[in-house]
Amino acid sequence: MEITSMSEALQLHAQILKSGRNQRNHHRHQHDLSKLFTFSALSSNGDLTYARLILDSLPSPNSFHCNTMIRAYSRSPDPVKALHFFLSMLRNSPNRPDKFTYPFLLKSCALLGLTHEGKQLHGLIFKSGFGSDRYVEHSLIHMYCACGESGHAYKVFDKMLARNVISWSSMIDGLVDNDRPLEAIKMFEKMLEDGVEVNEVTVVSVLRACAKTGALGVGRRVHELVKERTIGLKKANVSTALIDMYTKCGCIESARLVFNEIKFNRDVFSWTATISGLASHENCQEAIDLFNQMQELSINPDERTMTAVLSACRNAGWVSEGYTYLKTMHKKYGVWPTIQHYGCVVDLLARAGHLSDAEELIRKMPIEADRVLWRTLIWACKVHKDMNRAERLIKHLESLKMDSNDDCGSLVLIGNVYASAGKWHDKARTRELMNKRGLVKSPGSSKIEIDGAVHEFIVGDSGHSESERIYAKLDEIEEKLKEEEYQPKLYEVLLEVDDEEKAFQLSHHSEKLALAFGLIKTSPRTEIRIVKNLRSCEDCHAFMKVISKIYERDIIMRDRIRFHHFRNGECSCKDYW
DNA sequence: CGTGAGCACT
């Protein structure tokens, strides 16, 4: 009989203590201890000291006990203890690791991003002969991807003799997490070709890939597949992935449709995905209405729901509403504000021009500001041309230890702020700093999907096979813009060059290349969807507005922050961004 | 006794 409750466990423990010294009951005693250990290790909520105490009191723990302990540690808040325990087991215990041991250890490495330790385990696995166990192989794939080593994951995957749906799904999901959504989609297509059954886990992962990259066509096909084969059709996780895919691919109507179809299977995640999607598409009032409906159904918002709500306020410029949500969210919804929430509200205040209030909020908030938050504020200073504040904040940002590649973003922003004020010397200084540290800024890139294939354009790109036609199209556009007396926003070029060169630079921004390609490749009057990795510059934004009018095209552009729907010369954001 | 999974700040 297994133990199923804490009271049973305590009872058993009392019994063990009572009969502890009775030699005749030795086997019984052992058995009870073992049961108690298993229960306490598996039911513990993170604190494993009790389980460990019992384990250490076992006269001769076997490998099952060791594995159970490792599993418990790997799922605890401090998974590194699994590795520590493993090392002590290697040194002090007669038990050897087996094929059950490794998945737990690899999980710990995955959670902690311990590449080096993961590789060492891989070595042990190879030597011990467990390397062809499918569970171990899947754990290896997951570990490598979680450590950002998708190349090694591919190697494990390629060497597998018998791949099943889990092998493929692990690989696809890992690629998505490694910011390789296009490879993930390719994997998925190969999987279909191979005739491997697709399940809801696969579907969720490939939809995440579509969401990241804006592959609406692929996403729609996956949706069809889900309906045809009824793969988790009513599961909330599949619906959420579909909603998120549609919103991030710029198709808020389809997202709404999915959300309406699952009326009776909604959970906090699907509500949040929809609220967040509506907010990013400028349907801020609808987002807040949904938030209220959700509460009427007694579904409690979580941290991300509140982020979505605040981001609706931010995109709409509702300063006092957003500030009130932030101040009352703990009392009303039981959610303590995190850095994301402060980030939204700081952006909300700052973008509305309340720079002092935004700065004060950062300084008074109970958690430490991260670089993203300072950058948000500095960006707003640039927008509102408050150079004194910007320079003061830049000094502060620079004083923070810069050690990750993420700091590239800080230096780029700092350089841009200096450049926009004509301080070329200071700009050059940040440039040198980047070179010295070997930081390479990620270039502007835009993606557009044509007939199910995603094309990516980098700023100044001439590598595309149809490059010539694209540049010819841009020339044609330029002529038409001249007729419209369009003035390029040369001040957006933050280089010390003449106006002609500035105009040239502007005309090669990645979203314009993608747009020209879209105009060539799609039928008249159809929508064009573009996904950009950074924030669009003012010139590109104005450019898209004009193009939407003269070419009679709806253009839906996703930038790093939100969506812009251009139609007939106007943008859904009403130029508030 | 073990493998893969949904929504957040620039």
Coordinates of C-alpha atoms (C1' of nucleotides) in Angstrom, one line a residue:
Chain A
M1 CA 0.0 0.0 0.0
E2 CA 1.3 3.4 -1.0
I3 CA 1.1 6.3 1.4
T4 CA -1.3 9.0 0.0
S5 CA -1.5 11.6 2.6
M6 CA 0.6 13.5 5.2
S7 CA -1.4 12.1 8.1
E8 CA -0.7 8.6 6.9
A9 CA 3.0 9.5 6.6
L10 CA 3.1 10.9 10.2
Q11 CA 1.3 7.8 11.5
L12 CA 3.8 5.5 9.8
H13 CA 6.7 7.6 11.1
A14 CA 5.4 7.2 14.6
Q15 CA 5.1 3.5 14.1
I16 CA 8.6 3.2 12.8
L17 CA 10.0 5.1 15.7
K18 CA 8.1 2.9 18.2
S19 CA 9.2 -0.4 16.7
G20 CA 12.6 0.9 15.6
R21 CA 14.7 -1.2 17.9
N22 CA 12.8 -4.4 17.4
Q23 CA 15.1 -6.7 15.5
R24 CA 12.4 -9.2 14.6
N25 CA 10.7 -6.6 12.5
H26 CA 13.8 -5.6 10.5
H27 CA 12.4 -6.1 7.0
R28 CA 9.1 -4.5 7.9
H29 CA 11.0 -1.6 9.3
Q30 CA 13.1 -1.2 6.2
H31 CA 10.1 -1.4 4.0
D32 CA 8.2 1.3 6.0
L33 CA 11.2 3.6 5.9
S34 CA 11.5 3.2 2.2
K35 CA 7.8 4.0 1.7
L36 CA 8.0 7.0 3.9
F37 CA 11.1 8.3 2.1
T38 CA 9.4 8.0 -1.3
F39 CA 6.4 9.8 -0.1
S40 CA 8.2 12.7 1.5
A41 CA 10.6 13.1 -1.4
L42 CA 7.8 13.2 -4.0
S43 CA 5.2 15.2 -2.0
S44 CA 7.6 17.8 -0.7
N45 CA 7.1 21.4 -1.7
G46 CA 10.7 22.2 -2.2
D47 CA 12.1 21.5 1.3
L48 CA 13.7 18.2 1.1
T49 CA 15.5 18.1 4.4
Y50 CA 13.0 15.7 5.9
A51 CA 13.3 13.3 2.9
R52 CA 17.0 13.5 3.0
L53 CA 17.0 12.7 6.8
I54 CA 15.0 9.6 6.1
L55 CA 17.1 8.6 3.2
D56 CA 20.3 8.9 5.3
S57 CA 18.7 6.7 8.0
L58 CA 18.2 3.9 5.5
P59 CA 20.8 1.2 6.2
S60 CA 21.3 0.4 2.6
P61 CA 19.7 2.7 0.1
N62 CA 19.4 1.2 -3.4
S63 CA 19.6 3.0 -6.8
F64 CA 15.8 3.5 -6.8
H65 CA 16.2 5.5 -3.6
C66 CA 19.0 7.5 -5.1
N67 CA 17.0 8.2 -8.2
T68 CA 14.0 9.3 -6.3
M69 CA 16.1 11.7 -4.3
I70 CA 17.7 13.1 -7.5
R71 CA 14.3 13.5 -9.1
A72 CA 13.1 15.4 -6.1
Y73 CA 16.0 17.7 -6.1
S74 CA 15.8 18.3 -9.8
R75 CA 12.2 19.5 -9.3
S76 CA 13.0 21.6 -6.3
P77 CA 13.6 25.3 -6.3
D78 CA 17.3 24.5 -6.1
P79 CA 17.9 21.9 -8.8
V80 CA 21.7 22.1 -8.5
K81 CA 21.4 19.9 -5.4
A82 CA 20.5 17.1 -7.7
L83 CA 24.0 17.4 -9.2
H84 CA 25.6 17.7 -5.8
F85 CA 23.8 14.6 -4.6
F86 CA 24.8 12.7 -7.7
L87 CA 28.5 13.5 -7.1
S88 CA 28.3 12.3 -3.6
M89 CA 26.6 9.2 -4.8
L90 CA 29.4 8.5 -7.2
R91 CA 32.0 8.9 -4.4
N92 CA 30.3 7.4 -1.4
S93 CA 27.6 5.0 -2.6
P94 CA 27.9 1.5 -4.1
N95 CA 24.9 2.4 -6.3
R96 CA 25.8 3.3 -9.9
P97 CA 23.7 5.7 -12.1
D98 CA 21.4 3.9 -14.4
K99 CA 19.2 5.0 -17.3
F100 CA 16.6 6.5 -14.9
T101 CA 19.2 8.7 -13.2
Y102 CA 20.3 10.7 -16.2
P103 CA 17.1 12.3 -17.3
F104 CA 16.7 14.0 -13.9
L105 CA 20.3 15.2 -13.9
L106 CA 20.0 16.6 -17.4
K107 CA 16.8 18.3 -16.4
S108 CA 18.7 20.1 -13.7
C109 CA 21.3 21.2 -16.2
A110 CA 18.6 22.4 -18.5
L111 CA 16.9 24.4 -15.8
L112 CA 20.2 26.0 -14.8
G113 CA 21.7 26.4 -18.2
L114 CA 24.7 24.4 -17.1
T115 CA 26.2 23.5 -20.5
H116 CA 29.6 22.3 -19.2
E117 CA 28.1 19.9 -16.7
G118 CA 25.6 18.8 -19.3
K119 CA 28.4 17.9 -21.6
Q120 CA 30.2 16.0 -18.9
L121 CA 27.1 14.0 -18.2
H122 CA 26.8 13.3 -21.9
G123 CA 30.3 11.8 -21.7
L124 CA 29.3 9.6 -18.8
I125 CA 26.2 8.5 -20.6
F126 CA 28.2 7.7 -23.7
K127 CA 30.7 5.6 -21.7
S128 CA 28.0 3.8 -19.7
G129 CA 26.1 2.7 -22.8
F130 CA 22.8 4.5 -21.9
G131 CA 23.2 6.8 -24.8
S132 CA 20.8 4.9 -27.0
D133 CA 18.0 5.0 -24.5
R134 CA 15.3 7.1 -26.0
Y135 CA 14.4 8.9 -22.7
V136 CA 18.0 9.8 -22.2
E137 CA 18.3 11.0 -25.8
H138 CA 15.3 13.2 -25.4
S139 CA 16.6 14.6 -22.2
L140 CA 19.9 15.4 -23.9
I141 CA 18.2 17.2 -26.8
H142 CA 16.2 19.2 -24.3
M143 CA 19.3 20.0 -22.2
Y144 CA 21.4 21.1 -25.2
C145 CA 18.6 23.4 -26.5
A146 CA 18.0 24.8 -23.0
C147 CA 21.7 25.7 -22.9
G148 CA 21.5 27.4 -26.2
E149 CA 23.4 24.6 -28.0
S150 CA 21.0 23.6 -30.7
G151 CA 24.0 22.3 -32.8
H152 CA 24.7 19.6 -30.2
A153 CA 21.0 18.8 -30.0
Y154 CA 20.8 18.2 -33.7
K155 CA 23.7 15.8 -33.4
V156 CA 21.9 13.7 -30.8
F157 CA 18.7 13.9 -32.9
D158 CA 20.5 12.8 -36.1
K159 CA 22.2 9.9 -34.4
M160 CA 18.9 8.5 -33.0
L161 CA 17.9 5.2 -34.5
A162 CA 14.2 5.4 -33.7
R163 CA 12.7 8.8 -33.5
N164 CA 9.2 9.2 -32.3
V165 CA 6.8 12.2 -31.9
I166 CA 8.6 13.2 -28.7
S167 CA 12.0 13.3 -30.4
W168 CA 10.7 15.6 -33.1
S169 CA 8.7 17.8 -30.7
S170 CA 11.7 18.2 -28.4
M171 CA 13.8 19.3 -31.3
I172 CA 11.2 21.7 -32.6
D173 CA 10.4 23.2 -29.3
G174 CA 14.1 23.6 -28.5
L175 CA 14.7 25.4 -31.7
V176 CA 12.0 27.8 -31.0
D177 CA 13.6 28.6 -27.6
N178 CA 16.9 29.0 -29.3
D179 CA 15.4 31.8 -31.5
R180 CA 15.5 29.6 -34.6
P181 CA 11.8 29.6 -35.5
L182 CA 12.5 29.1 -39.2
E183 CA 14.5 25.9 -38.5
A184 CA 11.7 24.8 -36.2
I185 CA 9.2 25.2 -39.0
K186 CA 11.5 23.3 -41.4
M187 CA 11.8 20.5 -38.8
F188 CA 8.0 20.3 -38.6
E189 CA 7.7 20.1 -42.3
K190 CA 10.2 17.3 -42.4
M191 CA 8.3 15.6 -39.6
L192 CA 5.1 15.7 -41.7
E193 CA 7.0 14.3 -44.7
D194 CA 8.3 11.5 -42.6
G195 CA 4.7 10.6 -41.7
V196 CA 5.3 10.9 -38.0
E197 CA 2.1 11.4 -36.0
V198 CA 1.7 15.0 -34.8
N199 CA 0.2 15.6 -31.4
E200 CA -0.8 18.6 -29.4
V201 CA 2.7 19.2 -28.0
T202 CA 4.1 19.4 -31.5
V203 CA 1.3 21.7 -32.5
V204 CA 1.9 24.1 -29.6
S205 CA 5.6 24.3 -30.4
V206 CA 5.3 24.9 -34.1
L207 CA 2.6 27.5 -33.4
R208 CA 5.1 29.3 -31.2
A209 CA 7.5 29.2 -34.1
C210 CA 4.9 30.7 -36.4
A211 CA 4.1 33.4 -33.8
K212 CA 7.8 34.4 -33.5
T213 CA 8.4 34.7 -37.1
G214 CA 5.1 35.9 -38.4
A215 CA 4.5 32.8 -40.6
L216 CA 0.7 33.2 -40.9
G217 CA 0.4 30.8 -43.8
V218 CA 2.1 28.0 -41.9
G219 CA 0.1 28.9 -38.8
R220 CA -3.2 28.6 -40.8
R221 CA -2.1 25.2 -42.2
V222 CA -1.4 24.0 -38.7
H223 CA -4.8 25.2 -37.6
E224 CA -6.4 23.3 -40.4
L225 CA -4.4 20.2 -39.4
V226 CA -5.6 20.6 -35.8
K227 CA -9.2 20.7 -37.0
E228 CA -8.9 17.9 -39.5
R229 CA -7.2 15.5 -37.1
T230 CA -8.8 16.9 -34.0
I231 CA -5.4 17.4 -32.2
G232 CA -6.2 18.9 -28.8
L233 CA -8.9 20.9 -30.4
K234 CA -10.5 21.7 -27.1
K235 CA -7.4 21.9 -25.1
A236 CA -6.7 25.3 -23.7
N237 CA -3.0 25.1 -24.4
V238 CA -3.6 24.5 -28.2
S239 CA -6.2 27.3 -28.3
T240 CA -3.9 29.7 -26.5
A241 CA -1.1 28.9 -28.9
L242 CA -3.5 29.5 -31.8
I243 CA -4.7 32.8 -30.4
D244 CA -1.1 33.9 -29.8
M245 CA 0.0 32.8 -33.3
Y246 CA -2.9 34.7 -34.9
T247 CA -2.3 37.9 -32.9
K248 CA 1.5 37.9 -33.5
C249 CA 1.0 37.2 -37.2
G250 CA -1.2 40.3 -37.3
C251 CA -4.5 38.6 -37.7
I252 CA -6.5 39.7 -34.7
E253 CA -9.8 38.8 -36.3
S254 CA -8.8 35.1 -36.4
A255 CA -7.5 35.3 -32.9
R256 CA -10.9 36.6 -31.7
L257 CA -12.6 33.8 -33.6
V258 CA -10.6 31.1 -31.9
F259 CA -11.2 32.8 -28.5
N260 CA -15.0 32.9 -29.2
E261 CA -15.0 29.2 -30.3
I262 CA -13.6 28.1 -27.0
K263 CA -16.1 29.9 -24.9
F264 CA -16.4 27.0 -22.4
N265 CA -12.8 26.0 -22.3
R266 CA -11.1 29.2 -21.4
D267 CA -8.5 29.5 -18.7
V268 CA -6.4 32.4 -17.5
F269 CA -3.8 31.8 -20.2
S270 CA -6.2 32.0 -23.1
W271 CA -7.8 35.1 -21.6
T272 CA -4.5 36.7 -21.1
A273 CA -3.3 35.8 -24.6
T274 CA -6.4 37.5 -26.1
I275 CA -6.2 40.5 -23.9
S276 CA -2.6 41.0 -24.7
G277 CA -3.2 40.5 -28.4
L278 CA -6.0 43.1 -28.4
A279 CA -3.8 45.6 -26.6
S280 CA -1.0 45.2 -29.1
H281 CA -3.5 45.7 -32.0
E282 CA -4.8 48.9 -30.5
N283 CA -8.1 47.5 -29.4
C284 CA -7.4 48.7 -25.9
Q285 CA -11.0 49.2 -24.7
E286 CA -11.9 45.7 -25.9
A287 CA -8.9 44.4 -23.9
I288 CA -10.1 46.1 -20.7
D289 CA -13.7 44.9 -21.3
L290 CA -12.4 41.3 -21.6
F291 CA -10.4 41.7 -18.4
N292 CA -13.6 42.8 -16.6
Q293 CA -15.6 39.9 -18.2
M294 CA -12.9 37.5 -17.0
Q295 CA -13.3 38.7 -13.5
E296 CA -17.1 38.3 -13.6
L297 CA -16.4 34.6 -14.3
S298 CA -14.2 34.5 -11.2
I299 CA -11.1 33.7 -13.1
N300 CA -8.2 35.2 -11.2
P301 CA -5.7 37.2 -13.2
D302 CA -2.0 36.3 -12.9
E303 CA 1.1 38.4 -13.4
R304 CA 1.0 38.2 -17.1
T305 CA -2.7 39.1 -17.3
M306 CA -1.8 42.3 -15.4
T307 CA 1.0 43.0 -17.8
A308 CA -1.5 42.7 -20.7
V309 CA -3.9 45.1 -18.9
L310 CA -1.1 47.6 -18.3
S311 CA 0.1 47.3 -21.8
A312 CA -3.4 48.1 -23.0
C313 CA -3.3 51.3 -20.9
R314 CA 0.2 52.0 -22.3
N315 CA -0.8 51.7 -25.9
A316 CA -3.9 53.8 -25.4
G317 CA -2.0 56.4 -23.4
W318 CA -4.3 56.0 -20.4
V319 CA -2.0 57.4 -17.8
S320 CA -4.1 57.6 -14.7
E321 CA -5.9 54.3 -15.4
G322 CA -2.6 52.5 -15.8
Y323 CA -1.1 54.1 -12.7
T324 CA -4.2 53.1 -10.7
Y325 CA -4.0 49.4 -11.9
L326 CA -0.4 49.3 -10.8
K327 CA -1.1 50.8 -7.4
T328 CA -4.1 48.6 -6.6
M329 CA -3.3 45.4 -8.4
H330 CA -2.0 43.7 -5.3
K331 CA -5.0 44.6 -3.1
K332 CA -7.5 43.9 -5.9
Y333 CA -6.1 41.0 -7.7
G334 CA -3.4 39.6 -5.3
V335 CA -0.6 40.1 -7.8
W336 CA 2.5 41.9 -6.6
P337 CA 3.9 44.2 -9.3
T338 CA 7.1 42.9 -11.0
I339 CA 9.6 44.6 -13.1
Q340 CA 7.4 44.0 -16.2
H341 CA 4.6 45.9 -14.6
Y342 CA 6.8 48.8 -13.7
G343 CA 8.2 48.7 -17.2
C344 CA 4.8 49.1 -18.7
V345 CA 3.9 52.0 -16.4
V346 CA 7.2 53.7 -16.7
D347 CA 6.8 53.6 -20.5
L348 CA 3.2 54.8 -20.2
L349 CA 4.2 57.8 -18.1
A350 CA 7.4 58.6 -20.0
R351 CA 5.8 58.3 -23.5
A352 CA 3.0 60.6 -22.4
G353 CA 5.7 63.1 -21.5
H354 CA 5.7 62.7 -17.7
L355 CA 9.4 62.1 -17.5
S356 CA 9.9 63.2 -13.9
D357 CA 7.1 61.0 -12.7
A358 CA 8.5 58.1 -14.6
E359 CA 11.9 58.6 -13.1
E360 CA 10.5 59.0 -9.7
L361 CA 8.5 55.8 -10.1
I362 CA 11.7 53.9 -10.9
R363 CA 13.6 55.3 -8.0
K364 CA 10.8 54.6 -5.5
M365 CA 9.8 51.2 -6.6
P366 CA 10.6 48.4 -4.2
I367 CA 12.5 46.2 -6.7
E368 CA 15.7 47.0 -8.5
A369 CA 15.5 48.6 -11.9
D370 CA 17.0 46.6 -14.8
R371 CA 18.7 48.0 -17.9
V372 CA 15.5 47.6 -19.9
L373 CA 13.7 49.9 -17.6
W374 CA 16.4 52.6 -17.8
R375 CA 16.5 52.3 -21.5
T376 CA 12.8 52.8 -21.7
L377 CA 13.1 56.0 -19.9
I378 CA 16.1 57.2 -21.9
W379 CA 14.3 56.4 -25.1
A380 CA 11.4 58.6 -24.0
C381 CA 13.9 61.4 -23.1
K382 CA 15.1 61.3 -26.7
V383 CA 11.5 61.4 -28.0
H384 CA 10.7 64.3 -25.8
K385 CA 14.1 65.9 -26.4
D386 CA 15.0 66.2 -22.7
M387 CA 18.7 65.9 -23.2
N388 CA 19.7 67.0 -19.7
R389 CA 17.8 64.2 -18.2
A390 CA 19.0 61.7 -20.9
E391 CA 22.6 62.5 -20.2
R392 CA 22.2 62.1 -16.5
L393 CA 20.5 58.8 -16.9
I394 CA 23.0 57.6 -19.4
K395 CA 25.8 58.2 -16.9
H396 CA 23.8 56.1 -14.5
L397 CA 23.2 53.3 -17.0
E398 CA 26.9 53.3 -17.9
S399 CA 27.8 53.0 -14.3
L400 CA 26.0 49.7 -14.1
K401 CA 28.2 46.7 -14.7
M402 CA 28.0 45.8 -18.4
D403 CA 28.8 42.2 -18.9
S404 CA 26.2 40.6 -21.2
N405 CA 25.5 40.9 -24.8
D406 CA 22.3 42.5 -23.9
D407 CA 24.3 45.6 -23.0
C408 CA 24.8 46.1 -26.7
G409 CA 21.2 47.5 -26.7
S410 CA 22.2 50.0 -24.0
L411 CA 25.2 51.2 -26.0
V412 CA 23.3 51.5 -29.2
L413 CA 20.6 53.5 -27.5
I414 CA 23.2 55.7 -25.8
G415 CA 24.9 56.3 -29.2
N416 CA 21.6 57.2 -30.7
V417 CA 20.8 59.7 -28.1
Y418 CA 24.2 61.4 -28.5
A419 CA 23.8 61.4 -32.2
S420 CA 20.4 62.8 -32.2
A421 CA 21.8 65.7 -30.2
G422 CA 24.7 66.1 -32.7
K423 CA 27.3 65.0 -30.1
W424 CA 29.3 63.0 -32.6
H425 CA 32.3 62.7 -30.4
D426 CA 30.3 61.0 -27.6
K427 CA 28.6 58.8 -30.1
A428 CA 32.0 57.7 -31.4
R429 CA 33.1 56.9 -27.9
T430 CA 30.2 54.4 -27.4
R431 CA 31.0 52.9 -30.8
E432 CA 34.6 52.3 -29.6
L433 CA 33.4 50.8 -26.4
M434 CA 31.3 48.3 -28.4
N435 CA 34.2 47.4 -30.6
K436 CA 36.5 47.0 -27.6
R437 CA 34.1 44.6 -26.0
G438 CA 33.5 42.7 -29.2
L439 CA 29.8 43.5 -29.1
V440 CA 28.0 43.4 -32.4
K441 CA 24.6 45.2 -32.6
S442 CA 21.8 43.1 -34.1
P443 CA 21.0 44.7 -37.4
G444 CA 17.5 45.7 -38.4
S445 CA 15.7 42.8 -40.0
S446 CA 12.2 42.3 -41.4
K447 CA 10.4 39.2 -42.3
I448 CA 7.6 38.7 -44.8
E449 CA 5.9 35.4 -45.7
I450 CA 5.1 34.7 -49.3
D451 CA 3.3 31.5 -50.2
G452 CA 4.2 29.8 -47.0
A453 CA 7.9 30.7 -47.2
V454 CA 9.4 33.3 -44.9
H455 CA 11.8 35.8 -46.4
E456 CA 14.1 37.8 -44.2
F457 CA 15.6 41.1 -45.2
I458 CA 18.5 42.7 -43.3
V459 CA 19.1 46.5 -43.5
G460 CA 21.0 47.3 -46.8
D461 CA 20.5 43.7 -47.9
S462 CA 21.4 42.8 -51.5
G463 CA 21.7 39.1 -51.0
H464 CA 18.1 38.1 -51.9
S465 CA 17.7 36.3 -55.2
E466 CA 15.3 38.9 -56.4
S467 CA 17.3 41.8 -55.2
E468 CA 17.3 43.6 -58.5
R469 CA 13.6 43.7 -58.8
I470 CA 13.3 44.8 -55.2
Y471 CA 15.6 47.8 -55.8
A472 CA 13.8 48.6 -59.0
K473 CA 10.5 48.6 -57.1
L474 CA 12.0 51.0 -54.5
D475 CA 13.1 53.3 -57.3
E476 CA 9.6 53.3 -58.7
I477 CA 8.2 54.0 -55.2
E478 CA 10.7 56.9 -54.7
E479 CA 9.4 58.5 -57.9
K480 CA 5.8 58.2 -56.7
L481 CA 6.7 59.6 -53.3
K482 CA 8.3 62.6 -55.0
E483 CA 5.0 63.3 -56.8
E484 CA 3.4 63.2 -53.4
E485 CA 6.0 65.7 -52.2
Y486 CA 7.0 63.2 -49.5
Q487 CA 9.9 64.5 -47.4
P488 CA 12.2 61.8 -46.0
K489 CA 12.8 62.2 -42.3
L490 CA 16.6 62.6 -42.7
Y491 CA 17.1 63.3 -39.0
E492 CA 16.4 59.7 -38.3
V493 CA 19.8 58.8 -39.8
L494 CA 22.2 59.0 -36.9
L495 CA 25.3 59.2 -38.9
E496 CA 27.5 62.2 -39.6
V497 CA 26.9 62.1 -43.4
D498 CA 25.4 64.4 -46.0
D499 CA 21.7 64.5 -46.8
E500 CA 22.0 62.5 -50.0
E501 CA 23.7 59.7 -48.1
K502 CA 21.0 60.0 -45.4
A503 CA 18.3 59.5 -47.9
F504 CA 20.1 56.5 -49.3
Q505 CA 20.5 55.0 -45.8
L506 CA 16.8 55.5 -45.1
S507 CA 15.7 53.9 -48.3
H508 CA 17.4 50.6 -47.4
H509 CA 15.8 50.0 -44.1
S510 CA 14.8 46.4 -43.9
E511 CA 11.0 47.0 -43.7
K512 CA 11.1 48.9 -46.9
L513 CA 12.9 46.0 -48.7
A514 CA 10.3 43.6 -47.3
L515 CA 7.5 45.9 -48.4
A516 CA 8.9 46.3 -51.9
F517 CA 9.1 42.5 -52.1
G518 CA 5.6 42.2 -50.8
L519 CA 4.3 44.6 -53.4
I520 CA 6.0 42.6 -56.2
K521 CA 4.9 39.2 -55.0
T522 CA 1.3 39.6 -53.8
S523 CA -1.9 40.5 -55.7
P524 CA -3.2 44.0 -55.8
R525 CA -5.2 45.2 -52.8
T526 CA -4.2 42.2 -50.7
E527 CA -2.8 42.8 -47.2
I528 CA 0.9 42.9 -46.6
R529 CA 2.3 41.7 -43.3
I530 CA 5.7 42.5 -42.1
V531 CA 7.5 41.5 -38.9
K532 CA 10.3 43.8 -37.8
N533 CA 12.8 42.9 -35.1
L534 CA 13.4 46.4 -33.8
R535 CA 11.3 49.5 -33.5
S536 CA 10.5 51.2 -36.8
C537 CA 12.0 54.6 -37.4
E538 CA 9.8 57.6 -38.0
D539 CA 10.6 57.7 -41.7
C540 CA 9.6 54.1 -42.2
H541 CA 6.4 54.7 -40.3
A542 CA 5.5 57.8 -42.4
F543 CA 6.6 55.9 -45.6
M544 CA 4.2 53.0 -44.8
K545 CA 1.4 55.4 -44.3
V546 CA 1.9 57.0 -47.7
I547 CA 2.4 53.7 -49.5
S548 CA -0.9 52.3 -48.0
K549 CA -2.6 55.1 -49.7
I550 CA -1.0 55.4 -53.1
Y551 CA -0.8 51.6 -53.6
E552 CA -4.1 50.9 -52.0
R553 CA -2.7 48.3 -49.7
D554 CA -3.4 47.5 -46.0
I555 CA 0.0 47.1 -44.4
I556 CA 0.2 45.3 -41.1
M557 CA 3.6 45.8 -39.5
R558 CA 4.7 44.3 -36.2
D559 CA 7.6 46.0 -34.5
R560 CA 9.2 45.1 -31.3
I561 CA 6.5 46.8 -29.3
R562 CA 3.2 46.5 -31.0
F563 CA 1.3 46.4 -34.3
H564 CA 0.8 49.2 -36.8
H565 CA -2.1 48.9 -39.2
F566 CA -1.6 51.2 -42.1
R567 CA -4.6 52.0 -44.3
N568 CA -5.4 54.8 -46.6
G569 CA -2.6 57.0 -45.4
E570 CA -3.2 56.5 -41.7
C571 CA -1.9 54.3 -38.9
S572 CA -3.9 52.6 -36.2
C573 CA -1.5 53.9 -33.6
K574 CA -2.5 57.5 -34.5
D575 CA 1.2 58.2 -34.5
Y576 CA 1.3 57.7 -30.7
W577 CA 4.3 55.4 -30.3
Chain B
dC1 C1' 11.5 5.7 -10.8
dG2 C1' 12.4 8.5 -16.5
dT3 C1' 11.4 12.1 -22.2
dG4 C1' 8.6 17.2 -25.3
dA5 C1' 4.1 21.8 -24.3
dG6 C1' 0.4 27.8 -24.0
dC7 C1' 0.1 34.0 -22.3
dA8 C1' 4.6 39.1 -19.7
dC9 C1' 8.9 45.2 -19.7
dT10 C1' 13.1 47.8 -24.6

